[in-house]
Amino acid sequence: MTIARIVALIGVLTLAASPARAQISDGVVKIGVLNDQSSLYADLAGQGSVVAARMAVEDYGATAKGLKVEIVFADHQNKADVGSQLARQWYDAEKVDLILDVPNSGVALAVNQITRDKGKAFIVSSAASSDLTGKACSPNTIHWTYDTWALANGTGNAVVKTGGDTWFFITADYAFGHALERDVEAVVLKNGGKVLGKVRHPLNTQDFSSFLLQAQASKAKIIGLANAGGDTTNAIKQGAEFGIVKGGQKFAGLLVFLTDVHALGLEKAQGLTFTETFYWDLNEKTRAFAKRFAERNRGIHPTMIHAGAYAGTLHYLKAVEALKSDEGAKVIAKMKELPTDDPLFGKGTIRVDGRKIHPAYLVEVKKPAESKYPWDYYKIQATIPAEQAFRPLDQGGCELVKK
Amino acid sequence: MTILGVPTQALFGQLLIGLINGAFYALLSLGLSVIFGLLNIINFTHGAQYMMGAFVAYFLLQWAGLGYWWALLIAPVVVGITGIALERTTLKRLYHLDHLYGLLLTFGFALIIQGLFRHEYGSSGLPYSMPRELAGGQNLGFMFLPNYRAWVIVFSLAVCLTTWYVIERTRLGSYLRAATENPALVQAFGINVPRMITLTYGFGVGLAALAGVLAAPIYQVNPLMGADLIIVVFAVVVIGGLGSIMGSIVTGFALGVVEGFTKVFYPEASNTVIFVIMALVLLVRPSGLFGRAS
């Protein structure tokens, strides 16, 4: 046997072997929904994200297409160490192929790194930090729904342009709050505004009166809430008590979800303006989804997080089917290559840095009298087109872009 | 004038806010102290019972149209009765055992109760409005004081001092204290000790529920509201001295103030400062600031 024939033989064998390698690992596509199931982010993500992922698997018709998909979920309790341990266990021992959702940027950044090390796939719907497609971007991660840059760009711009040029930040003291404050501050300064002060509070704070008093004393026109979930609702509720709005100051809820508005009630939430990338009452398709979703989620209507979990799963399954493989980096690459199209976000794309691109909406919470039916909460004030809604590709500092 | 770069006016505001938060700590730790002092049970269900108080207020408004003032009266009784049922069916079997058993049992109950409420009502909480009579506030010059907060501080101080008076200064209180020292002897004098203990537990639980009703208009009515608070309140009780009635009242208010000032000078540490103090107190005075060494 000559050297040339051996090389040829190896070549043939490798070619023959490659389709055999590119297949669904252990015959099952296993999706792990990792989020807060029990604390302040449990309603805006929580079981709702699990329901959304299940609906995506059903709507995709995975079984009919011969694809076996299994969904598991776990509670990371907003602790990066618990989240990391769960992610490792899922990837190493339980053959999970994709981790989905992961609210709390602190936990998401940890899972982002683990996913990359293990060569698996990660679709972020809840976590907000724009670093996930910036300096921490990864070939194994897609950031689907929104990020701190988009929120800053949408809400920050709108507020400064309507005269809110002096700001005081009340910020959740962890990765997400810091990123949101940083991105909004940049927008405020760029538009000629000023930041008069900031205070950082521990995650999951009950009483905001002390921070509100500091915000009041700053005399800033706008009190920017760089926090989320229960922290935001508590701050707004207590702000009303301390006469913040009556005193001429205004809240800018930088990240507010549909479930927060529901919890506050329209009486307290009316007039709040903020940025969302999805609202259940946008069109026929979103309404149909919301109806089916609410039936399975204790009547709670879908937040943009839930929509992202649904659409992300749908697109993931498309890529897996096209590739006939669930190998992490390859599926993510395929997802970036295929144009996205789903009933909730419409047509869109995924950039090389992992950023999913779609329009964002500047919404205002309705007055109680304007709300005609349950969960009728938002007026769409402006649509920010997809190409302007997210940070330009060259400004994130993502290493994947330079290549 | 400024102190450490903070205007003194702002500090007055923070002092007041601290006292208001301290009022909740005092009310909750008082209930814990009463229960521990007289039953020797470390009642970990306290946070859940506080949450139940807020929920009963919410239900009364939703289902019966009964507002805040009725809730203040009814919720402690309703939740107190559930406490009595708990004591009669389970807790009373544990009195002769180590503290640890009571702690584990009540902790288990707390998890179950919170889990059930969370399953049913979610985690973002339900809105409960301020009573109309107490809406608005006063401008004190150095701060805007919401009327409701002023009410919280006055009301809880009154409840705390009354409780202290009843236990330390009245005949009923002396029976209670005697029953903890020597139940057999007190029983021999013809006093129904088991019933007294049951009612005491019901009362302690009622105090938790009362704090829950007070909290409902300030915070969301949230299944997790007690879980977040109970750990802090336990630290307060430990610092004050387990079982000391006056100790828990004074430490409750004092730690509220300390926490308030931390929120100005180093807000990032505001949820740990109480535990740091607890560690220091345990090092220097293991039985707490007001506790008697056993």
XYZ file of C-alpha atoms in Angstrom:
697
model
C 0.000 0.000 0.000
C 1.559 3.291 -1.031
C 1.537 6.422 1.057
C -0.810 8.070 -1.456
C -3.355 5.280 -1.122
C -3.188 5.436 2.662
C -3.813 9.188 2.581
C -6.707 8.667 0.177
C -8.152 5.954 2.371
C -7.927 8.159 5.451
C -9.596 10.924 3.478
C -12.473 8.684 2.472
C -12.858 7.356 5.995
C -12.889 10.883 7.432
C -15.519 11.944 4.933
C -17.549 8.878 5.665
C -17.171 9.464 9.375
C -18.191 13.088 9.402
C -21.904 12.662 8.687
C -21.957 9.971 11.313
C -20.459 12.413 13.820
C -22.859 15.175 12.929
C -25.920 13.846 14.629
C -28.088 14.415 17.621
C -26.065 13.470 20.698
C -27.641 10.440 22.415
C -30.688 10.847 20.184
C -32.289 13.585 22.295
C -32.127 17.370 22.059
C -32.185 18.387 25.695
C -33.038 21.971 26.618
C -32.455 23.242 30.154
C -34.380 26.325 31.258
C -32.279 27.864 34.021
C -33.832 30.803 35.852
C -35.290 32.255 39.011
C -38.208 30.010 39.949
C -38.871 31.338 43.402
C -37.851 34.940 43.969
C -38.211 38.436 42.551
C -37.731 37.447 38.883
C -39.979 34.367 39.005
C -43.044 35.935 37.381
C -41.283 37.763 34.577
C -39.305 34.611 33.676
C -39.740 31.551 35.952
C -42.194 28.828 34.937
C -43.429 31.074 32.115
C -40.171 30.535 30.255
C -40.574 26.770 30.660
C -44.127 26.999 29.285
C -42.869 29.123 26.364
C -40.125 26.631 25.520
C -42.598 23.738 25.659
C -44.978 25.620 23.347
C -42.150 26.234 20.902
C -41.320 22.516 20.799
C -44.979 21.659 20.196
C -45.522 24.377 17.591
C -42.394 23.356 15.758
C -43.855 19.871 15.472
C -40.627 18.322 16.696
C -42.137 14.873 17.244
C -43.660 14.758 13.763
C -40.278 15.684 12.312
C -38.659 12.809 14.174
C -36.834 15.089 16.574
C -36.893 14.018 20.191
C -36.803 17.102 22.412
C -36.788 17.090 26.187
C -37.119 20.116 28.478
C -35.795 20.337 32.024
C -35.693 23.329 34.356
C -34.026 24.467 37.561
C -33.933 27.363 40.023
C -30.619 29.216 40.267
C -31.881 31.357 43.177
C -30.095 34.393 41.682
C -26.780 32.998 42.887
C -23.925 32.734 40.411
C -22.400 29.760 42.253
C -25.671 27.806 42.268
C -26.258 28.639 38.592
C -22.724 27.599 37.613
C -22.989 24.328 39.462
C -26.340 23.523 37.828
C -24.983 24.398 34.381
C -21.923 22.157 34.854
C -24.038 19.302 36.140
C -26.462 19.645 33.231
C -23.716 19.727 30.614
C -21.490 17.034 32.151
C -23.869 14.521 33.652
C -27.312 15.131 32.248
C -26.488 15.645 28.583
C -28.176 19.030 28.272
C -27.431 20.593 24.874
C -28.851 24.085 25.285
C -29.328 26.332 28.301
C -32.119 28.846 27.885
C -33.237 32.088 29.577
C -31.063 32.778 32.688
C -32.183 36.033 34.242
C -29.687 37.878 36.424
C -26.694 39.055 34.422
C -24.341 37.876 37.162
C -25.462 34.276 36.695
C -25.759 34.611 32.900
C -22.154 35.800 32.520
C -20.985 32.751 34.509
C -23.091 30.346 32.422
C -21.854 32.091 29.275
C -18.261 31.133 30.109
C -19.111 27.576 31.167
C -21.088 27.018 27.959
C -18.118 28.157 25.926
C -15.704 25.905 27.835
C -17.969 22.879 27.382
C -18.741 23.613 23.713
C -22.514 23.733 24.274
C -25.171 26.317 23.332
C -26.683 29.200 25.325
C -29.658 31.386 24.368
C -30.165 34.348 26.694
C -33.626 35.805 26.974
C -33.797 37.352 30.471
C -30.358 38.644 31.317
C -29.795 42.218 30.238
C -26.092 43.063 30.348
C -24.913 44.227 26.926
C -21.512 42.712 27.783
C -22.927 39.349 26.663
C -22.486 40.503 23.073
C -19.663 42.908 23.937
C -16.493 42.043 25.742
C -17.910 38.716 26.992
C -19.315 37.625 23.618
C -18.958 33.966 22.731
C -19.390 31.754 19.647
C -21.688 29.601 21.795
C -24.105 32.323 22.933
C -27.016 34.203 21.408
C -28.559 37.155 23.223
C -32.142 37.156 22.037
C -34.625 39.555 23.558
C -33.101 42.894 24.635
C -30.073 44.326 26.388
C -29.040 47.266 28.546
C -27.811 49.221 25.515
C -31.197 48.889 23.810
C -33.016 50.015 26.975
C -30.692 52.989 27.401
C -31.021 53.896 23.774
C -34.814 53.660 23.784
C -35.833 55.031 27.174
C -32.798 57.236 27.875
C -33.025 59.070 24.568
C -36.765 59.595 24.822
C -36.555 60.957 28.367
C -33.659 63.326 27.750
C -35.288 64.639 24.576
C -38.469 65.502 26.461
C -36.546 67.657 28.922
C -35.343 65.145 31.517
C -31.742 66.305 31.478
C -30.687 65.841 35.128
C -30.581 62.311 36.516
C -30.179 60.435 39.780
C -29.684 56.663 39.563
C -31.030 54.065 41.962
C -29.093 51.013 40.844
C -29.188 47.314 41.727
C -25.711 46.473 42.965
C -24.659 43.684 40.589
C -23.570 43.137 36.982
C -26.961 44.015 35.465
C -27.530 47.245 37.399
C -23.990 48.426 36.736
C -24.277 47.734 32.999
C -27.656 49.434 32.726
C -26.496 52.482 34.673
C -23.351 52.720 32.536
C -25.256 52.477 29.246
C -27.932 54.970 30.268
C -25.400 57.406 31.676
C -23.600 57.366 28.324
C -26.837 58.252 26.526
C -27.663 61.025 29.013
C -24.214 62.600 28.718
C -24.206 62.261 24.936
C -27.441 64.220 24.754
C -26.091 67.004 26.948
C -27.694 65.839 30.205
C -26.085 65.594 33.640
C -25.933 62.869 36.279
C -26.273 64.438 39.736
C -25.766 61.329 41.811
C -26.280 57.612 42.181
C -26.865 55.080 44.907
C -26.494 51.308 44.756
C -28.809 48.995 46.643
C -28.485 45.253 47.294
C -30.528 42.950 45.029
C -33.997 42.209 46.422
C -34.405 45.232 48.689
C -37.750 45.709 50.437
C -37.503 49.254 51.654
C -36.411 52.014 49.305
C -37.339 54.986 51.449
C -33.749 55.800 52.348
C -32.662 55.767 48.694
C -35.727 57.747 47.636
C -34.888 60.409 50.180
C -31.406 60.716 48.718
C -32.884 60.949 45.235
C -35.269 63.646 46.422
C -32.454 65.629 47.993
C -30.480 65.541 44.726
C -33.219 67.637 43.041
C -32.649 65.704 39.820
C -35.552 65.871 37.383
C -35.361 62.179 36.597
C -34.851 59.294 39.000
C -33.521 56.450 36.873
C -34.334 52.997 38.266
C -31.537 50.708 37.071
C -33.105 47.629 38.641
C -35.814 45.118 37.802
C -38.736 43.039 39.016
C -39.724 43.417 42.656
C -37.026 46.041 43.233
C -38.566 48.329 40.611
C -42.146 47.867 41.786
C -41.196 48.509 45.424
C -39.284 51.666 44.485
C -42.153 53.059 42.407
C -44.794 52.180 44.979
C -42.857 53.815 47.802
C -41.953 56.752 45.564
C -45.641 57.594 45.318
C -45.855 57.496 49.098
C -42.964 59.948 49.474
C -44.521 62.366 47.014
C -41.751 62.022 44.439
C -43.988 62.620 41.446
C -46.026 65.297 43.196
C -42.768 67.079 44.017
C -42.048 67.440 40.305
C -39.550 64.609 39.883
C -40.200 61.732 37.497
C -39.284 58.071 37.534
C -37.645 56.493 34.542
C -38.183 52.747 34.942
C -35.280 51.580 32.821
C -36.373 47.962 32.812
C -40.047 47.323 33.460
C -41.904 44.176 32.508
C -45.580 43.545 31.869
C -45.782 41.538 35.101
C -44.385 44.504 37.073
C -47.111 46.767 35.705
C -49.666 44.105 36.598
C -48.295 43.902 40.150
C -48.246 47.664 40.629
C -51.697 48.223 39.190
C -52.397 50.940 36.612
C -53.209 53.483 39.313
C -49.561 53.504 40.412
C -47.901 52.606 37.113
C -49.745 54.975 34.763
C -47.577 57.289 32.704
C -44.385 55.238 33.058
C -42.464 55.174 29.808
C -40.010 52.420 28.962
C -38.657 50.146 26.253
C -39.892 46.656 25.341
C -39.135 44.441 22.364
C -42.423 42.574 22.565
C -45.967 43.313 23.685
C -48.660 40.677 23.636
C -51.248 43.044 22.099
C -49.226 44.042 19.012
C -51.034 42.038 16.348
C -53.185 38.957 15.654
C -50.263 36.557 15.965
C -49.036 37.902 19.303
C -52.582 37.937 20.680
C -53.137 34.326 19.637
C -49.873 33.343 21.327
C -50.733 35.275 24.483
C -54.101 33.575 24.749
C -52.634 30.093 24.518
C -49.758 31.042 26.827
C -51.925 32.587 29.555
C -54.112 29.461 29.667
C -51.049 27.468 30.612
C -49.419 30.045 32.899
C -51.979 30.867 35.609
C -53.464 33.621 33.447
C -50.205 35.591 33.432
C -49.682 37.093 29.991
C -46.312 36.729 28.283
C -43.496 39.192 28.999
C -40.855 39.902 26.375
C -38.699 37.331 28.206
C -41.267 34.603 27.610
C -41.586 35.665 23.977
C -37.812 35.464 23.616
C -37.707 31.996 25.185
C -40.354 30.841 22.682
C -38.804 32.412 19.598
C -35.262 31.414 20.591
C -36.242 27.776 21.053
C -38.092 27.763 17.732
C -35.081 29.087 15.854
C -32.732 26.729 17.691
C -34.793 23.721 16.617
C -34.764 24.977 13.022
C -30.983 25.126 13.094
C -30.702 21.687 14.697
C -32.928 20.210 12.013
C -31.040 21.906 9.189
C -27.737 20.726 10.633
C -28.948 17.313 11.807
C -26.768 17.949 14.843
C -27.007 19.524 18.265
C -23.336 20.328 18.638
C -23.170 23.658 20.475
C -20.985 26.033 18.449
C -22.176 24.591 15.138
C -25.841 25.092 15.944
C -25.173 28.643 17.114
C -23.286 29.332 13.867
C -26.198 27.884 11.882
C -28.657 30.043 13.839
C -26.661 33.118 12.848
C -26.626 31.977 9.239
C -30.371 31.328 8.931
C -32.685 34.357 8.880
C -35.101 34.313 11.808
C -38.855 34.306 11.352
C -41.364 33.736 14.110
C -44.872 34.938 14.978
C -43.695 37.084 17.922
C -40.728 39.118 16.679
C -41.351 38.779 12.934
C -38.441 38.501 10.529
C -34.979 39.244 11.854
C -31.335 38.282 11.896
C -28.645 37.273 14.341
C -25.344 39.126 14.136
C -21.902 37.604 14.353
C -21.514 38.861 17.947
C -24.607 36.845 18.945
C -26.982 39.805 19.053
C -30.504 39.031 17.762
C -31.846 42.042 15.862
C -35.477 43.132 15.841
C -37.458 46.341 16.438
C -37.979 47.792 19.927
C -40.990 49.701 21.185
C -41.205 52.743 23.391
C -44.351 52.172 25.445
C -46.340 54.215 27.914
C -48.502 52.663 30.626
C -52.191 53.496 30.158
C -54.349 55.346 32.635
C -56.862 53.086 34.430
C -59.697 54.583 32.336
C -57.920 53.792 29.075
C -57.566 50.092 29.822
C -60.435 48.230 28.166
C -59.777 44.554 28.986
C -57.535 42.497 31.283
C -53.804 43.062 30.663
C -54.537 46.030 28.359
C -51.670 48.085 29.748
C -49.505 49.735 27.057
C -49.762 52.439 24.434
C -47.051 52.092 21.798
C -45.508 55.542 21.524
C -42.786 54.831 19.004
C -41.227 51.936 17.159
C -37.451 51.914 17.045
C -36.470 50.160 13.795
C -34.369 47.006 14.112
C -31.233 48.578 12.678
C -31.305 51.365 15.285
C -32.538 49.411 18.289
C -29.246 47.750 19.212
C -25.637 48.796 19.676
C -23.760 49.073 16.365
C -21.669 45.976 15.715
C -18.324 47.780 15.862
C -18.897 49.458 19.222
C -19.285 46.447 21.513
C -15.660 45.350 21.617
C -16.594 41.759 20.774
C -13.592 39.681 19.666
C -15.678 37.747 17.144
C -16.284 40.904 15.129
C -12.647 41.718 14.496
C -11.937 38.385 12.839
C -23.656 71.939 58.022
C -22.531 68.498 56.980
C -21.389 65.328 58.725
C -18.949 63.212 56.692
C -20.088 65.025 53.567
C -23.790 64.386 54.178
C -26.012 67.365 55.043
C -27.365 67.102 58.603
C -30.865 67.698 57.298
C -30.608 64.554 55.199
C -29.393 62.678 58.269
C -32.495 63.668 60.225
C -34.547 62.184 57.414
C -32.555 58.980 57.496
C -32.873 58.778 61.263
C -36.631 58.910 60.966
C -36.701 56.364 58.152
C -34.508 54.117 60.275
C -36.943 54.364 63.167
C -39.833 53.452 60.871
C -38.081 50.348 59.591
C -37.031 49.636 63.143
C -40.714 49.653 64.089
C -41.238 46.585 61.886
C -38.183 44.856 63.289
C -39.357 45.595 66.816
C -42.885 44.318 66.225
C -41.673 41.109 64.607
C -38.854 40.403 67.029
C -41.242 41.085 69.906
C -43.491 38.261 68.713
C -40.511 35.947 68.380
C -39.289 36.854 71.841
C -42.668 36.281 73.452
C -42.917 32.868 71.819
C -39.363 31.894 72.670
C -39.490 33.290 76.169
C -42.649 31.451 77.132
C -42.701 28.379 74.899
C -39.011 27.790 74.237
C -39.849 27.440 70.538
C -37.751 29.211 67.927
C -40.629 30.126 65.655
C -39.297 30.117 62.105
C -42.848 30.257 60.745
C -42.964 33.865 61.925
C -42.088 35.305 58.512
C -44.762 33.222 56.822
C -47.293 34.332 59.430
C -46.351 37.956 58.805
C -46.979 37.338 55.103
C -50.312 35.630 55.900
C -51.365 38.745 57.809
C -50.817 40.861 54.715
C -52.676 38.330 52.568
C -55.651 38.193 54.919
C -55.848 41.989 54.616
C -55.827 41.595 50.840
C -58.503 38.879 50.887
C -60.728 40.889 53.209
C -60.630 43.776 50.766
C -61.134 41.628 47.659
C -63.770 39.229 48.919
C -65.559 41.049 51.707
C -64.921 44.684 50.855
C -63.481 45.238 54.336
C -60.774 47.876 54.333
C -57.547 48.482 56.192
C -58.985 49.243 59.650
C -61.010 46.059 59.755
C -58.000 44.144 58.537
C -55.936 45.527 61.378
C -58.456 43.951 63.743
C -59.426 40.746 61.940
C -56.176 39.573 60.319
C -54.265 39.048 63.599
C -57.191 37.049 64.994
C -57.546 34.865 61.896
C -53.828 34.185 61.581
C -53.570 33.773 65.354
C -56.196 31.016 65.172
C -54.205 29.177 62.492
C -51.235 29.506 64.848
C -53.221 27.989 67.686
C -54.209 25.088 65.454
C -50.553 24.589 64.601
C -49.562 24.633 68.259
C -52.318 22.224 69.338
C -51.639 19.696 66.593
C -47.852 19.702 66.324
C -45.764 22.125 68.367
C -47.006 20.967 71.777
C -45.477 17.572 71.152
C -42.022 19.136 70.979
C -41.769 21.136 74.204
C -39.735 18.515 76.022
C -37.276 18.147 73.137
C -34.275 20.224 72.074
C -34.869 23.674 70.455
C -33.635 22.256 67.213
C -36.770 20.170 66.671
C -39.091 23.121 67.022
C -36.884 25.139 64.718
C -36.899 22.436 62.041
C -40.637 21.896 62.266
C -41.512 25.592 62.059
C -38.977 26.115 59.261
C -40.622 23.292 57.327
C -44.043 24.839 57.828
C -42.706 28.207 56.660
C -41.436 26.660 53.418
C -44.719 24.865 52.794
C -46.866 27.938 53.468
C -44.690 30.219 51.344
C -44.559 27.640 48.563
C -48.346 27.313 48.488
C -48.882 31.075 48.372
C -46.236 31.518 45.713
C -47.740 28.764 43.617
C -51.140 30.409 43.800
C -50.242 34.113 43.617
C -46.855 34.307 41.899
C -43.840 36.226 43.109
C -44.394 39.808 41.973
C -46.983 40.521 44.625
C -50.437 42.047 44.708
C -51.279 45.722 45.094
C -52.810 46.971 48.351
C -53.716 50.615 48.626
C -53.019 53.044 51.409
C -56.064 53.749 53.643
C -57.528 57.075 52.517
C -57.321 58.600 56.000
C -53.557 58.167 56.038
C -52.687 59.137 52.465
C -50.528 62.183 51.854
C -47.858 63.472 54.192
C -46.253 66.346 56.035
C -43.362 68.482 54.959
C -41.082 68.581 57.977
C -38.584 70.912 56.367
C -35.806 68.327 56.318
C -37.956 65.661 54.709
C -41.387 64.739 53.417
C -42.905 62.376 55.979
C -45.756 60.258 54.618
C -48.584 60.144 57.144
C -48.728 56.397 56.890
C -45.137 56.003 58.041
C -45.787 58.217 61.031
C -48.748 56.025 61.864
C -46.622 52.870 61.634
C -44.110 54.209 64.115
C -46.708 55.392 66.648
C -48.874 52.308 66.387
C -46.113 49.768 66.646
C -44.505 51.586 69.562
C -47.845 51.500 71.354
C -48.294 47.777 70.689
C -44.734 46.998 71.786
C -44.966 48.918 75.036
C -48.397 47.498 75.887
C -47.097 43.978 75.356
C -44.073 44.692 77.503
C -46.285 46.121 80.233
C -48.664 43.166 80.219
C -45.891 40.610 80.449
C -43.604 42.374 82.905
C -46.011 44.336 85.098
C -49.405 42.619 85.356
C -50.709 39.590 87.217
C -51.399 37.770 83.928
C -47.809 38.413 82.898
C -46.508 37.073 86.186
C -48.468 33.828 85.639
C -46.908 33.536 82.207
C -43.406 34.107 83.478
C -43.932 31.728 86.364
C -45.233 29.074 83.972
C -41.990 29.221 82.006
C -39.925 28.828 85.154
C -41.901 26.009 86.696
C -45.012 24.852 84.833
C -45.803 22.015 87.259
C -45.974 24.357 90.235
C -48.128 26.931 88.448
C -50.427 24.140 87.298
C -50.723 23.055 90.917
C -52.087 26.510 91.781
C -55.014 25.738 89.512
C -53.903 27.641 86.430
C -54.430 25.900 83.112
C -50.861 26.122 81.845
C -51.246 24.323 78.487
C -54.114 26.595 77.531
C -52.113 29.644 78.559
C -49.190 28.525 76.433
C -51.450 27.893 73.444
C -52.951 31.354 73.729
C -49.496 32.890 74.082
C -48.412 31.279 70.835
C -51.586 32.545 69.195
C -50.792 36.030 70.485
C -47.211 35.964 69.203
C -48.444 34.832 65.802
C -51.095 37.558 65.886
C -48.329 40.122 66.380
C -46.625 38.848 63.240
C -49.883 39.128 61.305
C -50.402 42.649 62.643
C -46.998 43.653 61.292
C -48.041 42.083 57.992
C -51.149 44.261 57.775
C -49.065 47.323 58.622
C -46.630 46.425 55.838
C -49.239 45.724 53.152
C -49.748 49.342 51.984
C -45.988 50.035 51.912
C -44.701 46.935 50.164
C -46.451 44.654 47.725
C -48.495 41.881 49.319
C -45.986 39.263 48.343
C -45.650 35.555 49.244
C -41.937 36.118 49.818
C -42.143 39.238 51.949
C -41.610 37.299 55.160
C -38.816 35.077 53.895
C -36.684 38.134 53.185
C -37.372 39.737 56.523
C -37.290 36.832 58.939
C -33.531 36.308 58.781
C -32.895 39.949 59.661
C -35.425 39.768 62.464
C -33.707 36.705 63.880
C -30.446 38.606 63.902
C -32.233 41.391 65.784
C -33.511 38.899 68.354
C -30.079 37.357 68.786
C -28.478 40.779 69.254
C -31.141 41.824 71.757
C -30.968 38.571 73.657
C -33.330 35.657 72.990
C -36.436 35.918 75.115
C -35.877 39.456 76.359
C -39.000 41.513 75.642
C -37.545 44.979 76.170
C -34.316 43.847 74.498
C -36.067 43.001 71.260
C -38.001 46.278 71.198
C -34.969 48.475 71.803
C -32.701 46.531 69.446
C -35.392 46.512 66.776
C -35.574 50.286 66.677
C -31.814 50.762 67.124
C -30.881 48.420 64.308
C -33.402 50.069 62.010
C -31.519 53.318 62.579
C -28.103 51.710 62.064
C -29.329 50.174 58.820
C -30.767 53.518 57.711
C -27.454 55.286 58.192
C -25.614 52.496 56.375
C -27.838 53.187 53.402
C -26.411 56.696 53.276
C -22.746 56.124 53.992
C -22.202 52.721 52.377
C -25.432 51.476 50.777
C -23.845 48.337 49.351
C -23.461 46.979 52.885
C -26.975 47.806 54.023
C -28.185 44.213 54.014
C -25.127 42.839 55.779
C -24.515 45.413 58.490
C -26.964 43.791 60.896
C -25.206 40.447 60.588
C -21.830 42.043 61.195
C -23.223 43.542 64.392
C -24.684 40.176 65.304
C -21.299 38.502 64.918
C -19.635 41.175 67.056
C -22.260 40.945 69.786
C -22.022 37.168 69.871
C -18.256 37.440 70.337
C -18.495 39.906 73.194
C -21.797 39.008 74.844
C -22.987 35.591 73.652
C -26.331 35.947 75.425
C -27.145 39.194 73.603
C -27.184 42.807 74.745
C -30.194 42.406 77.041
C -30.144 38.655 77.586
C -29.384 36.938 80.883
C -26.565 34.426 80.725
C -28.067 31.027 81.395
